[in-house]
Coordinates of C-alpha atoms and ligand atoms in Angstrom, one line a residue:
M794 CA -7.4 -38.3 72.7
A795 CA -5.2 -35.4 73.4
E796 CA -2.2 -37.5 72.6
Q797 CA -4.5 -38.7 69.4
S798 CA -4.9 -34.9 68.5
Y799 CA -1.4 -33.5 68.9
P800 CA 0.4 -34.8 66.1
Q801 CA -3.2 -34.1 63.7
R802 CA -3.5 -30.7 64.2
K803 CA 0.1 -30.5 63.7
I804 CA -0.1 -31.9 60.1
E805 CA -3.3 -29.8 59.8
M806 CA -1.1 -26.5 60.4
E807 CA 1.5 -27.3 58.2
S808 CA -1.1 -28.2 55.1
A809 CA -2.0 -25.0 55.7
K810 CA 1.3 -23.5 55.2
E811 CA 2.4 -26.0 52.4
L812 CA -1.5 -24.6 50.8
K813 CA 0.1 -21.0 51.3
R814 CA 3.0 -21.9 49.9
K815 CA 1.3 -23.0 46.7
K816 CA -1.2 -20.3 46.5
R817 CA 1.6 -17.9 46.7
M818 CA 3.4 -20.2 44.0
K819 CA 0.2 -20.1 42.1
L820 CA -0.2 -16.1 42.1
L821 CA 3.7 -15.9 41.0
V822 CA 3.3 -18.1 37.9
Y823 CA 0.1 -16.4 37.3
A824 CA 2.3 -12.9 37.3
L825 CA 4.8 -14.1 35.3
A826 CA 2.8 -15.7 32.8
F827 CA 0.8 -12.0 32.4
A828 CA 3.8 -10.3 32.3
I829 CA 5.3 -13.2 28.9
F830 CA 1.6 -12.2 27.8
Q831 CA 1.6 -8.6 27.7
T832 CA 5.5 -8.4 26.3
I833 CA 4.2 -10.7 23.5
V834 CA 1.6 -8.4 23.0
I835 CA 3.3 -5.4 23.0
L836 CA 6.0 -7.2 20.7
I837 CA 3.1 -8.0 18.2
F838 CA 1.8 -4.5 18.3
S839 CA 5.1 -2.8 17.5
F840 CA 5.9 -5.2 14.5
T841 CA 2.2 -4.8 13.2
V842 CA 0.1 -1.9 14.3
M843 CA 3.1 0.8 14.5
R844 CA 4.9 0.0 12.1
I845 CA 3.8 2.5 9.3
K846 CA 4.7 1.1 5.6
N847 CA 4.4 3.0 2.3
P848 CA 1.1 2.7 0.7
K849 CA 1.6 1.1 -2.7
F850 CA 0.4 3.4 -6.1
R851 CA -0.7 1.4 -9.1
V852 CA -2.4 1.4 -12.5
G853 CA -5.1 -1.3 -12.6
S854 CA -7.3 -1.5 -16.2
I855 CA -6.8 1.3 -18.9
T856 CA -9.4 1.6 -21.3
V857 CA -8.5 3.8 -24.8
E858 CA -11.8 6.4 -25.2
E859 CA -10.1 8.2 -28.2
L860 CA -7.6 6.9 -30.5
T861 CA -6.0 8.8 -34.0
V862 CA -3.1 7.7 -35.5
T863 CA -1.5 9.1 -38.6
A864 CA 2.0 7.3 -40.4
P865 CA 3.8 7.0 -42.4
N866 CA 4.4 10.3 -43.5
S867 CA 4.1 12.6 -40.7
S868 CA 3.2 10.3 -37.6
S869 CA 1.8 11.4 -35.0
F870 CA -0.6 10.0 -32.7
N871 CA -3.7 12.0 -30.3
I872 CA -4.9 9.2 -27.6
I873 CA -7.4 9.9 -24.8
L874 CA -6.8 7.2 -22.3
N875 CA -9.1 6.5 -18.8
A876 CA -7.1 5.2 -16.3
Q877 CA -8.0 3.0 -13.1
V878 CA -5.1 3.7 -10.6
S879 CA -5.5 2.2 -6.9
V880 CA -3.5 3.4 -4.0
K881 CA -3.2 0.6 -1.5
N882 CA -2.7 1.2 2.1
T883 CA -1.5 -2.1 4.3
N884 CA -1.7 0.4 7.5
F885 CA -3.7 0.1 10.2
G886 CA -4.4 4.2 10.1
H887 CA -5.8 6.2 7.2
F888 CA -3.5 7.3 4.4
K889 CA -4.1 11.0 3.2
F890 CA -2.5 12.1 0.4
D891 CA -2.1 15.6 -1.7
N892 CA -2.9 16.1 -5.3
T893 CA -0.3 14.7 -7.9
T894 CA -0.2 13.9 -11.4
I895 CA 0.8 10.7 -13.4
S896 CA 3.1 11.8 -16.4
F897 CA 2.8 9.5 -19.4
D898 CA 5.8 9.3 -21.8
Y899 CA 7.4 7.9 -24.8
G900 CA 10.2 7.2 -25.5
G901 CA 11.7 9.1 -22.4
V902 CA 9.9 12.3 -24.2
G903 CA 6.7 13.3 -22.4
V904 CA 3.4 13.4 -24.3
G905 CA 0.5 13.8 -21.6
D906 CA -0.1 14.3 -17.5
A907 CA -3.3 12.9 -15.7
F908 CA -4.9 14.4 -12.7
V909 CA -5.0 13.1 -10.1
A910 CA -7.2 14.8 -6.8
K911 CA -6.4 14.3 -3.3
G912 CA -7.9 11.7 -1.2
R913 CA -7.8 9.2 1.8
S914 CA -7.0 5.6 1.4
K915 CA -9.0 3.8 4.6
A916 CA -7.0 1.9 7.1
R917 CA -6.3 -1.9 5.3
S918 CA -8.3 -1.0 2.3
T919 CA -7.4 0.2 -1.7
K920 CA -8.5 3.1 -2.9
K921 CA -10.0 2.9 -6.7
M922 CA -10.0 6.4 -8.9
N923 CA -10.1 6.7 -12.6
V924 CA -8.4 9.4 -14.1
T925 CA -8.4 10.6 -17.5
V926 CA -5.3 11.5 -20.0
E927 CA -5.0 13.4 -23.3
M928 CA -1.3 12.6 -25.0
N929 CA -0.1 13.9 -27.9
S930 CA 3.1 13.6 -29.6
N931 CA 3.4 17.3 -30.4
N932 CA 7.0 17.0 -28.3
I933 CA 8.5 13.8 -29.9
P934 CA 11.3 15.0 -32.0
N935 CA 10.7 13.7 -35.6
N936 CA 14.1 11.4 -35.6
S937 CA 11.9 8.9 -33.0
S938 CA 10.7 5.7 -33.7
L939 CA 7.4 6.8 -34.1
Q940 CA 7.2 6.3 -37.4
S941 CA 8.2 2.1 -37.8
E942 CA 6.1 1.9 -34.2
I943 CA 3.2 2.9 -35.5
E944 CA 3.3 0.8 -38.4
S945 CA 4.3 -2.1 -36.0
G946 CA 0.6 -1.5 -34.5
F947 CA 2.3 -0.8 -31.1
L948 CA 3.0 2.0 -29.3
A949 CA 4.9 1.5 -26.1
L950 CA 4.3 3.8 -23.3
T951 CA 5.3 4.1 -19.7
C952 CA 4.4 6.3 -17.0
H953 CA 5.5 7.5 -13.5
S954 CA 4.6 9.4 -10.5
K955 CA 4.9 9.8 -7.0
L956 CA 2.0 10.2 -4.4
S957 CA 3.2 12.1 -1.1
G958 CA 1.3 11.7 1.9
K959 CA 0.3 11.3 5.7
V960 CA -0.6 7.7 7.4
Q961 CA -2.6 8.4 10.9
L962 CA -3.1 6.2 13.5
M963 CA -5.2 6.4 16.2
K964 CA -5.7 10.4 15.8
L965 CA -1.8 10.3 17.5
I966 CA 0.4 9.5 14.9
K967 CA 1.1 11.0 11.6
K968 CA 3.5 10.1 9.9
K969 CA 5.1 11.3 6.1
K970 CA 4.8 8.6 3.6
S971 CA 4.8 8.3 0.3
A972 CA 4.4 5.7 -2.9
E973 CA 6.0 5.9 -6.4
M974 CA 4.3 4.3 -9.1
K975 CA 6.7 3.3 -12.4
C976 CA 4.5 1.4 -15.3
A977 CA 4.8 0.4 -18.7
M978 CA 2.4 -0.6 -21.1
L979 CA 2.0 -1.7 -24.8
V980 CA -1.0 0.4 -26.5
N981 CA -2.1 -2.3 -29.3
L982 CA -3.4 0.4 -32.3
V983 CA -5.2 -2.4 -34.1
T984 CA -7.9 -3.2 -31.4
K985 CA -7.7 0.0 -29.9
A986 CA -7.2 -1.2 -25.9
V987 CA -3.8 -0.9 -23.5
Q988 CA -2.0 -4.5 -22.8
D989 CA 1.0 -5.8 -21.0
I990 CA 0.6 -3.3 -18.0
K991 CA 3.4 -4.3 -15.8
C992 CA 3.9 -2.0 -13.0
Q993 CA 7.3 -2.2 -10.9
Ligands
NAG123 C1 3.8 10.3 -48.1 O1 5.0 9.1 -48.7 C2 4.7 8.7 -50.3 C3 6.0 7.5 -50.1 O2 6.4 7.0 -48.7 C4 4.3 9.5 -51.1 O3 4.0 8.9 -52.2 C5 3.5 11.2 -50.4 O4 3.4 11.7 -51.6 C6 3.6 11.1 -49.2 N1 2.1 12.6 -49.2 C7 2.2 12.8 -48.3 C8 1.4 13.9 -47.9 O5 3.6 13.7 -48.1
NAG124 C1 -5.8 19.9 -5.4 O1 -6.5 20.1 -6.2 C2 -7.4 21.2 -6.6 C3 -8.8 20.6 -7.6 O2 -8.0 21.5 -8.8 C4 -6.9 22.3 -6.3 O3 -8.6 23.1 -5.6 C5 -6.5 22.3 -5.0 O4 -6.0 24.2 -4.7 C6 -5.1 21.5 -5.0 N1 -5.0 21.7 -3.8 C7 -3.0 21.8 -3.7 C8 -2.7 21.6 -2.3 O5 -2.5 21.8 -4.9
NAG125 C1 -14.6 4.0 -13.0 O1 -14.9 3.9 -14.4 C2 -15.3 2.5 -14.6 C3 -15.7 2.6 -16.1 O2 -14.8 3.4 -17.1 C4 -16.6 2.3 -14.0 O3 -17.2 0.9 -14.3 C5 -16.4 2.5 -12.5 O4 -17.5 3.1 -11.9 C6 -15.5 4.0 -12.5 N1 -14.9 4.1 -11.2 C7 -15.2 5.4 -10.5 C8 -14.8 5.0 -8.8 O5 -15.5 6.2 -10.8
NAG126 C1 12.7 17.5 -38.2 O1 12.5 18.5 -37.9 C2 13.3 19.7 -37.8 C3 12.6 21.0 -36.9 O2 12.5 20.9 -35.7 C4 13.1 20.0 -39.3 O3 14.0 21.2 -39.6 C5 13.4 18.9 -39.9 O4 13.6 18.8 -41.2 C6 12.5 17.4 -40.0 N1 12.6 16.3 -40.8 C7 11.9 15.8 -41.3 C8 12.9 14.3 -41.6 O5 10.9 15.8 -41.0
NAG127 C1 17.5 13.3 -32.7 O1 17.7 14.6 -32.9 C2 18.7 15.0 -31.8 C3 18.9 16.6 -32.0 O2 17.9 17.3 -32.4 C4 19.7 14.5 -31.4 O3 19.9 15.0 -30.0 C5 19.1 12.8 -31.0 O4 19.9 12.2 -30.4 C6 18.8 12.4 -32.4 N1 17.6 10.8 -32.4 C7 17.9 10.0 -32.7 C8 17.5 8.5 -32.5 O5 18.5 10.2 -33.5

């Protein structure tokens, strides 16, 4: 009996040792896997959530509220536009911005400004606002191509603006960010509509 049980016990002891070794190995593999997982999570986090990007400031649609043009002798215009502007914030924290103005130009000459009130664009969302701009041709020199453009039925305008503010992440990180707008458009004087709005 004893002759039989001795090697038997030895085998049992060895398999117990083997089991312990396997268990330790398993733990090690788990720890390693966890460390790798954590590193990946941190990397993804720092490349997505923690990476703060500039919001986008754009003009969506524009409607004409009032439009009067005179031509040919004294070419001039008085136009009131209602523009829907948007602040697209792709960050994981809100973007709080200051008051600003959108300047409208004809041939590089200022024809009117739209006021944009300060506000905030929530995390990963787009804030839309309506702004009104009153434009006139008072500052346009009389040697410009305004008359011929009015006669053609289309008025080419541009607008530009800069929105400054801060992106705040998890109540901890605040970073100054800004969004620039630069758009071109055509005012159709016949249909009294704004078309071909193109923003950079
Ligand atoms: C406008 O111009 C036309 C010629 O192009 C002229 O006959 C007319 O008298 C002008 N009217 C005014 C108010 O200047
Ligand atoms: C922003 O505009 C509002 C409303 O016109 C005004 O009361 C406020 O003083 C302005 N803030 C700044 C910082 O200019
Ligand atoms: C902006 O104006 C359009 C119509 O001109 C209206 O449908 C829309 O609700 C307005 N949006 C805001 C945020 O006031
Ligand atoms: C253009 O404006 C100037 C003054 O700014 C004036 O002296 C000139 O006569 C005007 N020319 C025409 C063609 O109206
Ligand atoms: C218009 O007149 C101004 C001076 O009053 C001159 O500087 C400008 O070059 C002129 N523009 C054109 C298109 O003739």
